[in-house]
PDB file of C-alpha atoms in Angstrom:
ATOM      1  CA  UNK C  83      37.896  46.441  70.363  1.00  0.00           C
ATOM      2  CA  UNK C  84      39.332  43.438  72.185  1.00  0.00           C
ATOM      3  CA  UNK C  85      41.098  40.549  69.731  1.00  0.00           C
ATOM      4  CA  UNK C  86      40.524  36.834  69.400  1.00  0.00           C
ATOM      5  CA  UNK C  87      43.484  34.716  68.964  1.00  0.00           C
ATOM      6  CA  UNK C  88      43.941  31.258  67.368  1.00  0.00           C
ATOM      7  CA  UNK C  89      46.523  28.813  69.324  1.00  0.00           C
ATOM      8  CA  UNK C  90      49.474  28.977  67.890  1.00  0.00           C
ATOM      9  CA  UNK C  91      51.569  27.064  65.611  1.00  0.00           C
ATOM     10  CA  UNK C  92      55.402  26.377  65.152  1.00  0.00           C
ATOM     11  CA  UNK C  93      55.499  26.957  61.553  1.00  0.00           C
ATOM     12  CA  UNK C  94      58.706  24.544  60.513  1.00  0.00           C
ATOM     13  CA  UNK C  95      59.662  26.565  57.437  1.00  0.00           C
ATOM     14  CA  UNK C  96      59.965  29.673  58.940  1.00  0.00           C
ATOM     15  CA  UNK C  97      61.296  28.582  62.325  1.00  0.00           C
ATOM     16  CA  UNK C  98      58.795  30.395  64.012  1.00  0.00           C
ATOM     17  CA  UNK C  99      55.567  30.799  66.096  1.00  0.00           C
ATOM     18  CA  UNK C 100      52.317  32.292  64.216  1.00  0.00           C
ATOM     19  CA  UNK C 101      49.018  32.825  65.340  1.00  0.00           C
ATOM     20  CA  UNK C 102      46.236  34.655  63.798  1.00  0.00           C
ATOM     21  CA  UNK C 103      43.913  37.355  64.973  1.00  0.00           C
ATOM     22  CA  UNK C 104      40.349  38.083  64.945  1.00  0.00           C
ATOM     23  CA  UNK C 105      38.376  40.888  65.131  1.00  0.00           C
ATOM     24  CA  UNK C 106      34.592  40.597  66.847  1.00  0.00           C
ATOM     25  CA  UNK C 107      33.250  40.483  63.507  1.00  0.00           C
ATOM     26  CA  UNK C 108      35.463  37.188  62.786  1.00  0.00           C
ATOM     27  CA  UNK C 109      37.383  38.890  60.141  1.00  0.00           C
ATOM     28  CA  UNK C 110      41.520  38.270  60.256  1.00  0.00           C
ATOM     29  CA  UNK C 111      43.330  41.358  61.751  1.00  0.00           C
ATOM     30  CA  UNK C 112      46.649  40.239  60.697  1.00  0.00           C
ATOM     31  CA  UNK C 113      49.342  36.625  61.710  1.00  0.00           C
ATOM     32  CA  UNK C 114      51.677  37.393  64.496  1.00  0.00           C
ATOM     33  CA  UNK C 115      54.469  35.577  64.679  1.00  0.00           C
ATOM     34  CA  UNK C 116      56.966  34.854  67.623  1.00  0.00           C
ATOM     35  CA  UNK C 117      59.936  33.037  67.701  1.00  0.00           C
ATOM     36  CA  UNK C 118      61.025  30.161  70.385  1.00  0.00           C
ATOM     37  CA  UNK C 119      62.687  32.340  72.324  1.00  0.00           C
ATOM     38  CA  UNK C 120      60.955  35.503  72.490  1.00  0.00           C
ATOM     39  CA  UNK C 121      57.109  36.119  73.776  1.00  0.00           C
ATOM     40  CA  UNK C 122      53.685  36.373  72.169  1.00  0.00           C
ATOM     41  CA  UNK C 123      51.657  39.165  72.021  1.00  0.00           C
ATOM     42  CA  UNK C 124      49.533  40.852  74.364  1.00  0.00           C
ATOM     43  CA  UNK C 125      46.234  39.051  74.832  1.00  0.00           C
ATOM     44  CA  UNK C 126      47.700  35.566  73.176  1.00  0.00           C
ATOM     45  CA  UNK C 127      47.609  32.228  74.029  1.00  0.00           C
ATOM     46  CA  UNK C 128      51.248  31.240  75.060  1.00  0.00           C
ATOM     47  CA  UNK C 129      52.813  28.883  72.280  1.00  0.00           C
ATOM     48  CA  UNK C 130      51.779  24.821  73.253  1.00  0.00           C
ATOM     49  CA  UNK C 131      54.171  22.542  71.760  1.00  0.00           C
ATOM     50  CA  UNK C 132      57.365  23.160  69.500  1.00  0.00           C
ATOM     51  CA  UNK C 133      55.686  20.549  66.287  1.00  0.00           C
ATOM     52  CA  UNK C 134      53.860  21.324  63.751  1.00  0.00           C
ATOM     53  CA  UNK C 135      50.395  19.721  63.937  1.00  0.00           C
ATOM     54  CA  UNK C 136      46.710  20.119  62.973  1.00  0.00           C
ATOM     55  CA  UNK C 137      44.314  22.319  64.958  1.00  0.00           C
ATOM     56  CA  UNK C 138      41.888  20.485  66.321  1.00  0.00           C
ATOM     57  CA  UNK C 139      38.088  20.623  65.006  1.00  0.00           C
ATOM     58  CA  UNK C 140      36.780  22.316  67.892  1.00  0.00           C
ATOM     59  CA  UNK C 141      39.588  25.169  67.833  1.00  0.00           C
ATOM     60  CA  UNK C 142      38.479  26.397  64.316  1.00  0.00           C
ATOM     61  CA  UNK C 143      37.244  29.653  63.427  1.00  0.00           C
ATOM     62  CA  UNK C 144      33.899  30.346  62.325  1.00  0.00           C
ATOM     63  CA  UNK C 145      33.674  29.648  59.008  1.00  0.00           C
ATOM     64  CA  UNK C 146      33.628  33.924  57.617  1.00  0.00           C
ATOM     65  CA  UNK C 147      36.774  35.261  57.946  1.00  0.00           C
ATOM     66  CA  UNK C 148      38.881  32.391  57.311  1.00  0.00           C
ATOM     67  CA  UNK C 149      42.657  33.012  56.784  1.00  0.00           C
ATOM     68  CA  UNK C 150      42.944  33.032  53.337  1.00  0.00           C
ATOM     69  CA  UNK C 151      46.014  32.530  50.567  1.00  0.00           C
ATOM     70  CA  UNK C 152      45.003  36.337  49.900  1.00  0.00           C
ATOM     71  CA  UNK C 153      46.984  37.419  52.789  1.00  0.00           C
ATOM     72  CA  UNK C 154      49.672  35.311  53.431  1.00  0.00           C
ATOM     73  CA  UNK C 155      51.822  36.258  56.630  1.00  0.00           C
ATOM     74  CA  UNK C 156      55.224  36.707  54.871  1.00  0.00           C
ATOM     75  CA  UNK C 157      57.143  35.432  52.307  1.00  0.00           C
ATOM     76  CA  UNK C 158      56.431  31.726  51.614  1.00  0.00           C
ATOM     77  CA  UNK C 159      59.071  29.387  50.191  1.00  0.00           C
ATOM     78  CA  UNK C 160      58.566  26.178  47.826  1.00  0.00           C
ATOM     79  CA  UNK C 161      56.625  23.126  48.776  1.00  0.00           C
ATOM     80  CA  UNK C 162      57.389  19.556  47.318  1.00  0.00           C
ATOM     81  CA  UNK C 163      56.093  18.437  44.037  1.00  0.00           C
ATOM     82  CA  UNK C 164      52.065  16.416  45.336  1.00  0.00           C
ATOM     83  CA  UNK C 165      52.029  13.250  44.196  1.00  0.00           C
ATOM     84  CA  UNK C 166      49.881  12.601  41.421  1.00  0.00           C
ATOM     85  CA  UNK C 167      45.797  12.030  42.344  1.00  0.00           C
ATOM     86  CA  UNK C 168      45.197   8.430  42.772  1.00  0.00           C
ATOM     87  CA  UNK C 169      43.470   6.640  39.613  1.00  0.00           C
ATOM     88  CA  UNK C 170      40.272   6.136  40.876  1.00  0.00           C
ATOM     89  CA  UNK C 171      39.884   9.756  42.214  1.00  0.00           C
ATOM     90  CA  UNK C 172      40.664  10.897  38.946  1.00  0.00           C
ATOM     91  CA  UNK C 173      37.195   8.672  37.682  1.00  0.00           C
ATOM     92  CA  UNK C 174      35.004  10.290  39.757  1.00  0.00           C
ATOM     93  CA  UNK C 175      35.572  13.892  38.380  1.00  0.00           C
ATOM     94  CA  UNK C 176      34.272  13.152  34.847  1.00  0.00           C
ATOM     95  CA  UNK C 177      34.087  14.315  31.873  1.00  0.00           C
ATOM     96  CA  UNK C 178      37.733  15.472  30.104  1.00  0.00           C
ATOM     97  CA  UNK C 179      39.696  13.690  32.785  1.00  0.00           C
ATOM     98  CA  UNK C 180      43.087  15.650  31.735  1.00  0.00           C
ATOM     99  CA  UNK C 181      41.624  19.478  31.740  1.00  0.00           C
ATOM    100  CA  UNK C 182      39.508  18.315  34.937  1.00  0.00           C
ATOM    101  CA  UNK C 183      42.552  17.256  37.544  1.00  0.00           C
ATOM    102  CA  UNK C 184      43.999  20.945  38.446  1.00  0.00           C
ATOM    103  CA  UNK C 185      47.462  21.157  39.878  1.00  0.00           C
ATOM    104  CA  UNK C 186      50.170  23.485  40.819  1.00  0.00           C
ATOM    105  CA  UNK C 187      52.671  24.422  37.950  1.00  0.00           C
ATOM    106  CA  UNK C 188      56.171  23.232  38.355  1.00  0.00           C
ATOM    107  CA  UNK C 189      57.776  26.641  38.416  1.00  0.00           C
ATOM    108  CA  UNK C 190      59.260  27.051  41.579  1.00  0.00           C
ATOM    109  CA  UNK C 191      57.009  30.339  42.399  1.00  0.00           C
ATOM    110  CA  UNK C 192      55.039  30.910  45.015  1.00  0.00           C
ATOM    111  CA  UNK C 193      53.097  33.650  42.919  1.00  0.00           C
ATOM    112  CA  UNK C 194      51.810  34.007  39.544  1.00  0.00           C
ATOM    113  CA  UNK C 195      53.143  36.703  37.461  1.00  0.00           C
ATOM    114  CA  UNK C 196      49.666  37.897  36.874  1.00  0.00           C
ATOM    115  CA  UNK C 197      48.767  39.174  40.398  1.00  0.00           C
ATOM    116  CA  UNK C 198      50.983  38.843  43.096  1.00  0.00           C
ATOM    117  CA  UNK C 199      47.642  38.085  45.046  1.00  0.00           C
ATOM    118  CA  UNK C 200      47.228  34.889  44.133  1.00  0.00           C
ATOM    119  CA  UNK C 201      49.199  32.680  46.706  1.00  0.00           C
ATOM    120  CA  UNK C 202      49.110  29.250  47.902  1.00  0.00           C
ATOM    121  CA  UNK C 203      47.411  28.592  51.520  1.00  0.00           C
ATOM    122  CA  UNK C 204      49.908  28.402  54.617  1.00  0.00           C
ATOM    123  CA  UNK C 205      49.762  24.401  55.042  1.00  0.00           C
ATOM    124  CA  UNK C 206      48.288  24.846  58.505  1.00  0.00           C
ATOM    125  CA  UNK C 207      45.686  26.967  56.953  1.00  0.00           C
ATOM    126  CA  UNK C 208      44.946  24.342  54.345  1.00  0.00           C
ATOM    127  CA  UNK C 209      41.920  23.099  56.954  1.00  0.00           C
ATOM    128  CA  UNK C 210      40.609  26.681  57.060  1.00  0.00           C
ATOM    129  CA  UNK C 211      40.416  27.549  53.884  1.00  0.00           C
ATOM    130  CA  UNK C 212      38.978  24.511  51.587  1.00  0.00           C
ATOM    131  CA  UNK C 213      36.151  23.733  53.262  1.00  0.00           C
ATOM    132  CA  UNK C 214      32.528  23.415  51.997  1.00  0.00           C
ATOM    133  CA  UNK C 215      31.455  26.586  50.576  1.00  0.00           C
ATOM    134  CA  UNK C 216      34.478  28.403  49.655  1.00  0.00           C
ATOM    135  CA  UNK C 217      34.701  30.313  46.828  1.00  0.00           C
ATOM    136  CA  UNK C 218      37.863  30.999  45.035  1.00  0.00           C
ATOM    137  CA  UNK C 219      39.668  32.236  42.010  1.00  0.00           C
ATOM    138  CA  UNK C 220      42.303  30.824  40.368  1.00  0.00           C
ATOM    139  CA  UNK C 221      45.284  30.872  37.184  1.00  0.00           C
ATOM    140  CA  UNK C 222      43.611  28.321  34.928  1.00  0.00           C
ATOM    141  CA  UNK C 223      46.204  27.208  32.339  1.00  0.00           C
ATOM    142  CA  UNK C 224      46.107  24.536  29.397  1.00  0.00           C
ATOM    143  CA  UNK C 225      48.478  24.097  26.388  1.00  0.00           C
ATOM    144  CA  UNK C 226      47.593  25.877  23.025  1.00  0.00           C
ATOM    145  CA  UNK C 227      47.462  22.734  20.993  1.00  0.00           C
ATOM    146  CA  UNK C 228      44.061  21.519  22.224  1.00  0.00           C
ATOM    147  CA  UNK C 229      41.392  21.448  19.549  1.00  0.00           C
ATOM    148  CA  UNK C 230      38.688  24.514  20.105  1.00  0.00           C
ATOM    149  CA  UNK C 231      40.148  25.769  23.507  1.00  0.00           C
ATOM    150  CA  UNK C 232      37.968  28.150  24.189  1.00  0.00           C
ATOM    151  CA  UNK C 233      34.413  26.122  24.083  1.00  0.00           C
ATOM    152  CA  UNK C 234      34.707  26.215  28.191  1.00  0.00           C
ATOM    153  CA  UNK C 235      35.363  29.631  28.255  1.00  0.00           C
ATOM    154  CA  UNK C 236      33.325  31.353  30.632  1.00  0.00           C
ATOM    155  CA  UNK C 237      36.190  34.547  32.169  1.00  0.00           C
ATOM    156  CA  UNK C 238      36.724  37.398  30.437  1.00  0.00           C
ATOM    157  CA  UNK C 239      39.958  37.389  31.230  1.00  0.00           C
ATOM    158  CA  UNK C 240      41.812  35.240  28.250  1.00  0.00           C
ATOM    159  CA  UNK C 241      45.151  35.542  27.396  1.00  0.00           C
ATOM    160  CA  UNK C 242      48.133  33.588  25.304  1.00  0.00           C
ATOM    161  CA  UNK C 243      50.968  33.676  27.645  1.00  0.00           C
ATOM    162  CA  UNK C 244      54.803  31.719  26.803  1.00  0.00           C
ATOM    163  CA  UNK C 245      56.315  29.512  29.648  1.00  0.00           C
ATOM    164  CA  UNK C 246      58.616  27.413  27.627  1.00  0.00           C
ATOM    165  CA  UNK C 247      55.655  26.780  24.909  1.00  0.00           C
ATOM    166  CA  UNK C 248      52.450  28.768  24.484  1.00  0.00           C
ATOM    167  CA  UNK C 249      49.898  28.194  26.478  1.00  0.00           C
ATOM    168  CA  UNK C 250      46.186  29.442  26.951  1.00  0.00           C
ATOM    169  CA  UNK C 251      46.161  31.302  30.915  1.00  0.00           C
ATOM    170  CA  UNK C 252      42.903  32.848  32.366  1.00  0.00           C
ATOM    171  CA  UNK C 253      40.737  33.501  36.022  1.00  0.00           C
ATOM    172  CA  UNK C 254      38.505  30.567  36.824  1.00  0.00           C
ATOM    173  CA  UNK C 255      36.190  30.538  39.721  1.00  0.00           C
ATOM    174  CA  UNK C 256      34.986  27.680  42.052  1.00  0.00           C
ATOM    175  CA  UNK C 257      33.027  26.748  45.477  1.00  0.00           C
ATOM    176  CA  UNK C 258      34.549  23.636  47.262  1.00  0.00           C
ATOM    177  CA  UNK C 259      31.871  21.619  47.628  1.00  0.00           C
ATOM    178  CA  UNK C 260      33.586  18.128  49.162  1.00  0.00           C
ATOM    179  CA  UNK C 261      37.208  19.088  50.770  1.00  0.00           C
ATOM    180  CA  UNK C 262      39.231  15.395  50.493  1.00  0.00           C
ATOM    181  CA  UNK C 263      42.384  15.720  52.185  1.00  0.00           C
ATOM    182  CA  UNK C 264      45.052  17.211  49.674  1.00  0.00           C
ATOM    183  CA  UNK C 265      42.313  18.032  47.473  1.00  0.00           C
ATOM    184  CA  UNK C 266      39.370  19.215  47.157  1.00  0.00           C
ATOM    185  CA  UNK C 267      35.949  18.321  45.065  1.00  0.00           C
ATOM    186  CA  UNK C 268      34.975  21.520  43.433  1.00  0.00           C
ATOM    187  CA  UNK C 269      32.507  22.957  40.864  1.00  0.00           C
ATOM    188  CA  UNK C 270      32.985  26.048  38.309  1.00  0.00           C
ATOM    189  CA  UNK C 271      31.517  29.486  38.346  1.00  0.00           C
ATOM    190  CA  UNK C 272      30.809  30.760  34.675  1.00  0.00           C
ATOM    191  CA  UNK C 273      29.749  33.520  33.172  1.00  0.00           C
ATOM    192  CA  UNK C 274      30.057  31.598  29.429  1.00  0.00           C
ATOM    193  CA  UNK C 275      31.011  34.405  27.957  1.00  0.00           C
ATOM    194  CA  UNK C 276      28.101  36.897  29.885  1.00  0.00           C
ATOM    195  CA  UNK C 277      25.633  34.587  27.835  1.00  0.00           C
ATOM    196  CA  UNK C 278      24.437  32.332  31.256  1.00  0.00           C
ATOM    197  CA  UNK C 279      22.964  29.818  30.563  1.00  0.00           C
ATOM    198  CA  UNK C 280      21.431  30.437  27.785  1.00  0.00           C
ATOM    199  CA  UNK C 281      25.035  29.319  25.857  1.00  0.00           C
ATOM    200  CA  UNK C 282      23.969  26.002  23.257  1.00  0.00           C
ATOM    201  CA  UNK C 283      24.971  22.758  24.195  1.00  0.00           C
ATOM    202  CA  UNK C 284      24.733  23.375  28.027  1.00  0.00           C
ATOM    203  CA  UNK C 285      22.067  21.091  30.621  1.00  0.00           C
ATOM    204  CA  UNK C 286      20.094  23.897  31.870  1.00  0.00           C
ATOM    205  CA  UNK C 287      19.244  21.766  34.762  1.00  0.00           C
ATOM    206  CA  UNK C 288      22.822  21.119  35.941  1.00  0.00           C
ATOM    207  CA  UNK C 289      22.946  25.096  36.376  1.00  0.00           C
ATOM    208  CA  UNK C 290      21.628  27.887  38.923  1.00  0.00           C
ATOM    209  CA  UNK C 291      22.674  31.234  39.341  1.00  0.00           C
ATOM    210  CA  UNK C 292      25.228  32.394  41.855  1.00  0.00           C
ATOM    211  CA  UNK C 293      25.725  35.979  43.352  1.00  0.00           C
ATOM    212  CA  UNK C 294      27.821  38.419  46.011  1.00  0.00           C
ATOM    213  CA  UNK C 295      26.111  40.342  48.320  1.00  0.00           C
ATOM    214  CA  UNK C 296      26.870  41.472  51.482  1.00  0.00           C
ATOM    215  CA  UNK C 297      23.193  41.177  52.866  1.00  0.00           C
ATOM    216  CA  UNK C 298      20.804  39.304  52.007  1.00  0.00           C
ATOM    217  CA  UNK C 299      19.456  41.314  48.536  1.00  0.00           C
ATOM    218  CA  UNK C 300      17.159  40.256  45.892  1.00  0.00           C
ATOM    219  CA  UNK C 301      19.364  38.184  43.306  1.00  0.00           C
ATOM    220  CA  UNK C 302      19.657  39.982  39.658  1.00  0.00           C
ATOM    221  CA  UNK C 303      17.548  38.854  36.971  1.00  0.00           C
ATOM    222  CA  UNK C 304      17.524  36.213  34.620  1.00  0.00           C
ATOM    223  CA  UNK C 305      18.562  36.844  31.443  1.00  0.00           C
ATOM    224  CA  UNK C 306      15.790  36.704  28.549  1.00  0.00           C
ATOM    225  CA  UNK C 307      14.612  33.047  28.060  1.00  0.00           C
ATOM    226  CA  UNK C 308      16.734  31.350  30.540  1.00  0.00           C
ATOM    227  CA  UNK C 309      15.359  28.340  31.879  1.00  0.00           C
ATOM    228  CA  UNK C 310      16.897  28.357  35.416  1.00  0.00           C
ATOM    229  CA  UNK C 311      14.267  26.516  37.747  1.00  0.00           C
ATOM    230  CA  UNK C 312      16.654  26.590  40.856  1.00  0.00           C
ATOM    231  CA  UNK C 313      17.097  28.934  43.829  1.00  0.00           C
ATOM    232  CA  UNK C 314      19.959  31.359  43.794  1.00  0.00           C
ATOM    233  CA  UNK C 315      22.210  30.920  45.980  1.00  0.00           C
ATOM    234  CA  UNK C 316      24.290  34.035  47.471  1.00  0.00           C
ATOM    235  CA  UNK C 317      27.617  34.186  48.107  1.00  0.00           C
ATOM    236  CA  UNK C 318      29.165  36.775  51.148  1.00  0.00           C
ATOM    237  CA  UNK C 319      32.049  38.506  49.689  1.00  0.00           C
ATOM    238  CA  UNK C 320      35.706  38.594  51.168  1.00  0.00           C
ATOM    239  CA  UNK C 321      36.414  42.694  50.583  1.00  0.00           C
ATOM    240  CA  UNK C 322      35.886  43.818  47.553  1.00  0.00           C
ATOM    241  CA  UNK C 323      35.569  40.224  44.994  1.00  0.00           C
ATOM    242  CA  UNK C 324      32.497  40.289  43.246  1.00  0.00           C
ATOM    243  CA  UNK C 325      31.007  37.987  40.793  1.00  0.00           C
ATOM    244  CA  UNK C 326      29.862  38.757  37.460  1.00  0.00           C
ATOM    245  CA  UNK C 327      25.677  39.048  36.822  1.00  0.00           C
ATOM    246  CA  UNK C 328      25.909  36.280  34.630  1.00  0.00           C
ATOM    247  CA  UNK C 329      27.416  33.969  36.766  1.00  0.00           C
ATOM    248  CA  UNK C 330      26.193  30.372  36.827  1.00  0.00           C
ATOM    249  CA  UNK C 331      26.895  27.373  39.042  1.00  0.00           C
ATOM    250  CA  UNK C 332      27.693  24.557  37.070  1.00  0.00           C
ATOM    251  CA  UNK C 333      26.867  21.807  39.863  1.00  0.00           C
ATOM    252  CA  UNK C 334      27.479  18.345  37.040  1.00  0.00           C
ATOM    253  CA  UNK C 335      30.732  19.452  36.835  1.00  0.00           C
ATOM    254  CA  UNK C 336      32.880  18.581  39.550  1.00  0.00           C
ATOM    255  CA  UNK C 337      36.510  19.494  39.129  1.00  0.00           C
ATOM    256  CA  UNK C 338      39.498  17.886  41.410  1.00  0.00           C
ATOM    257  CA  UNK C 339      41.457  20.782  42.905  1.00  0.00           C
ATOM    258  CA  UNK C 340      44.656  20.199  44.351  1.00  0.00           C
ATOM    259  CA  UNK C 341      45.642  22.455  47.959  1.00  0.00           C
ATOM    260  CA  UNK C 342      48.835  23.617  46.876  1.00  0.00           C
ATOM    261  CA  UNK C 343      47.583  25.739  43.904  1.00  0.00           C
ATOM    262  CA  UNK C 344      47.406  29.453  44.181  1.00  0.00           C
ATOM    263  CA  UNK C 345      44.417  30.982  44.765  1.00  0.00           C
ATOM    264  CA  UNK C 346      42.609  34.629  45.887  1.00  0.00           C
ATOM    265  CA  UNK C 347      39.116  33.994  47.821  1.00  0.00           C
ATOM    266  CA  UNK C 348      35.910  35.464  46.855  1.00  0.00           C
ATOM    267  CA  UNK C 349      33.364  34.636  49.352  1.00  0.00           C
ATOM    268  CA  UNK C 350      31.868  32.236  51.074  1.00  0.00           C
ATOM    269  CA  UNK C 351      28.585  30.700  50.615  1.00  0.00           C
ATOM    270  CA  UNK C 352      25.719  32.081  52.499  1.00  0.00           C
ATOM    271  CA  UNK C 353      24.554  30.439  55.612  1.00  0.00           C
ATOM    272  CA  UNK C 354      21.288  30.287  54.813  1.00  0.00           C
ATOM    273  CA  UNK C 355      21.855  28.969  51.135  1.00  0.00           C
ATOM    274  CA  UNK C 356      24.205  26.227  52.381  1.00  0.00           C
ATOM    275  CA  UNK C 357      21.670  23.407  51.841  1.00  0.00           C
ATOM    276  CA  UNK C 358      21.215  24.497  48.227  1.00  0.00           C
ATOM    277  CA  UNK C 359      24.676  24.063  47.600  1.00  0.00           C
ATOM    278  CA  UNK C 360      24.648  20.253  48.916  1.00  0.00           C
ATOM    279  CA  UNK C 361      21.565  19.199  47.712  1.00  0.00           C
ATOM    280  CA  UNK C 362      21.786  20.584  44.074  1.00  0.00           C
ATOM    281  CA  UNK C 363      25.273  18.847  43.672  1.00  0.00           C
ATOM    282  CA  UNK C 364      23.456  15.686  45.161  1.00  0.00           C
ATOM    283  CA  UNK C 365      20.796  15.638  42.551  1.00  0.00           C
ATOM    284  CA  UNK C 366      23.486  16.764  39.343  1.00  0.00           C
ATOM    285  CA  UNK C 367      25.736  13.740  40.628  1.00  0.00           C
ATOM    286  CA  UNK C 368      22.695  11.486  40.481  1.00  0.00           C
ATOM    287  CA  UNK C 369      21.451  11.983  37.436  1.00  0.00           C
TER     288      UNK C 369
END
């Protein structure tokens, strides 16, 4: 089966050209590297220039099968510390702002010790990964000194770690709704400790069912007494990544996630449900 290649890009960090190859199903096969003096792999286009560039929108591969942080081409080098998000952006995320602005840890490492598959997306492929409908998970960390730290926990992976001081760490899942250059506006996916939207104090009208399926199969049923009225949203999974049956989207609680945090891809919202993601989010922001 013949492979399709993306245009060659010069990596300043690695001092090499690289491109990605895809199969007929738009699934990433591998990254290819070639020095300026060497030739490209057979069937790939020749390097066009020796300067970093942004790939034009017309050359983007389809949304399924984008290169992601779960499939890095090799070891990464630390990136510069990003600037803080502007205050006007912080004001738009709403809620408890210090806990809704998610940035990379300043530890100089590219992989979390929790799982080496969590990694930063290569800089030139950020426009491919952070697109509307992308579903990913990341390591969420906050100081242990906050009051009632478990109130917003939806993940069963909750632990206490020591990185200089005691902190709470868990895995959080998000859907990209609005890419914005150096960060994306994302909405969270939580099970609320498998209570779904039955958890006391939730705004049920802001929540919806989200589930993973490789084809258009029926969604899992609502929990008994759960008053969700929104249509379920299907996610096409990446590899063996799946969402829990009790997973719920909170359309009314957007977060600003910087693009250099360490992530692992879960999948992509199914094309037939993308309009639901957009309309439900816009509706929640108007109320």
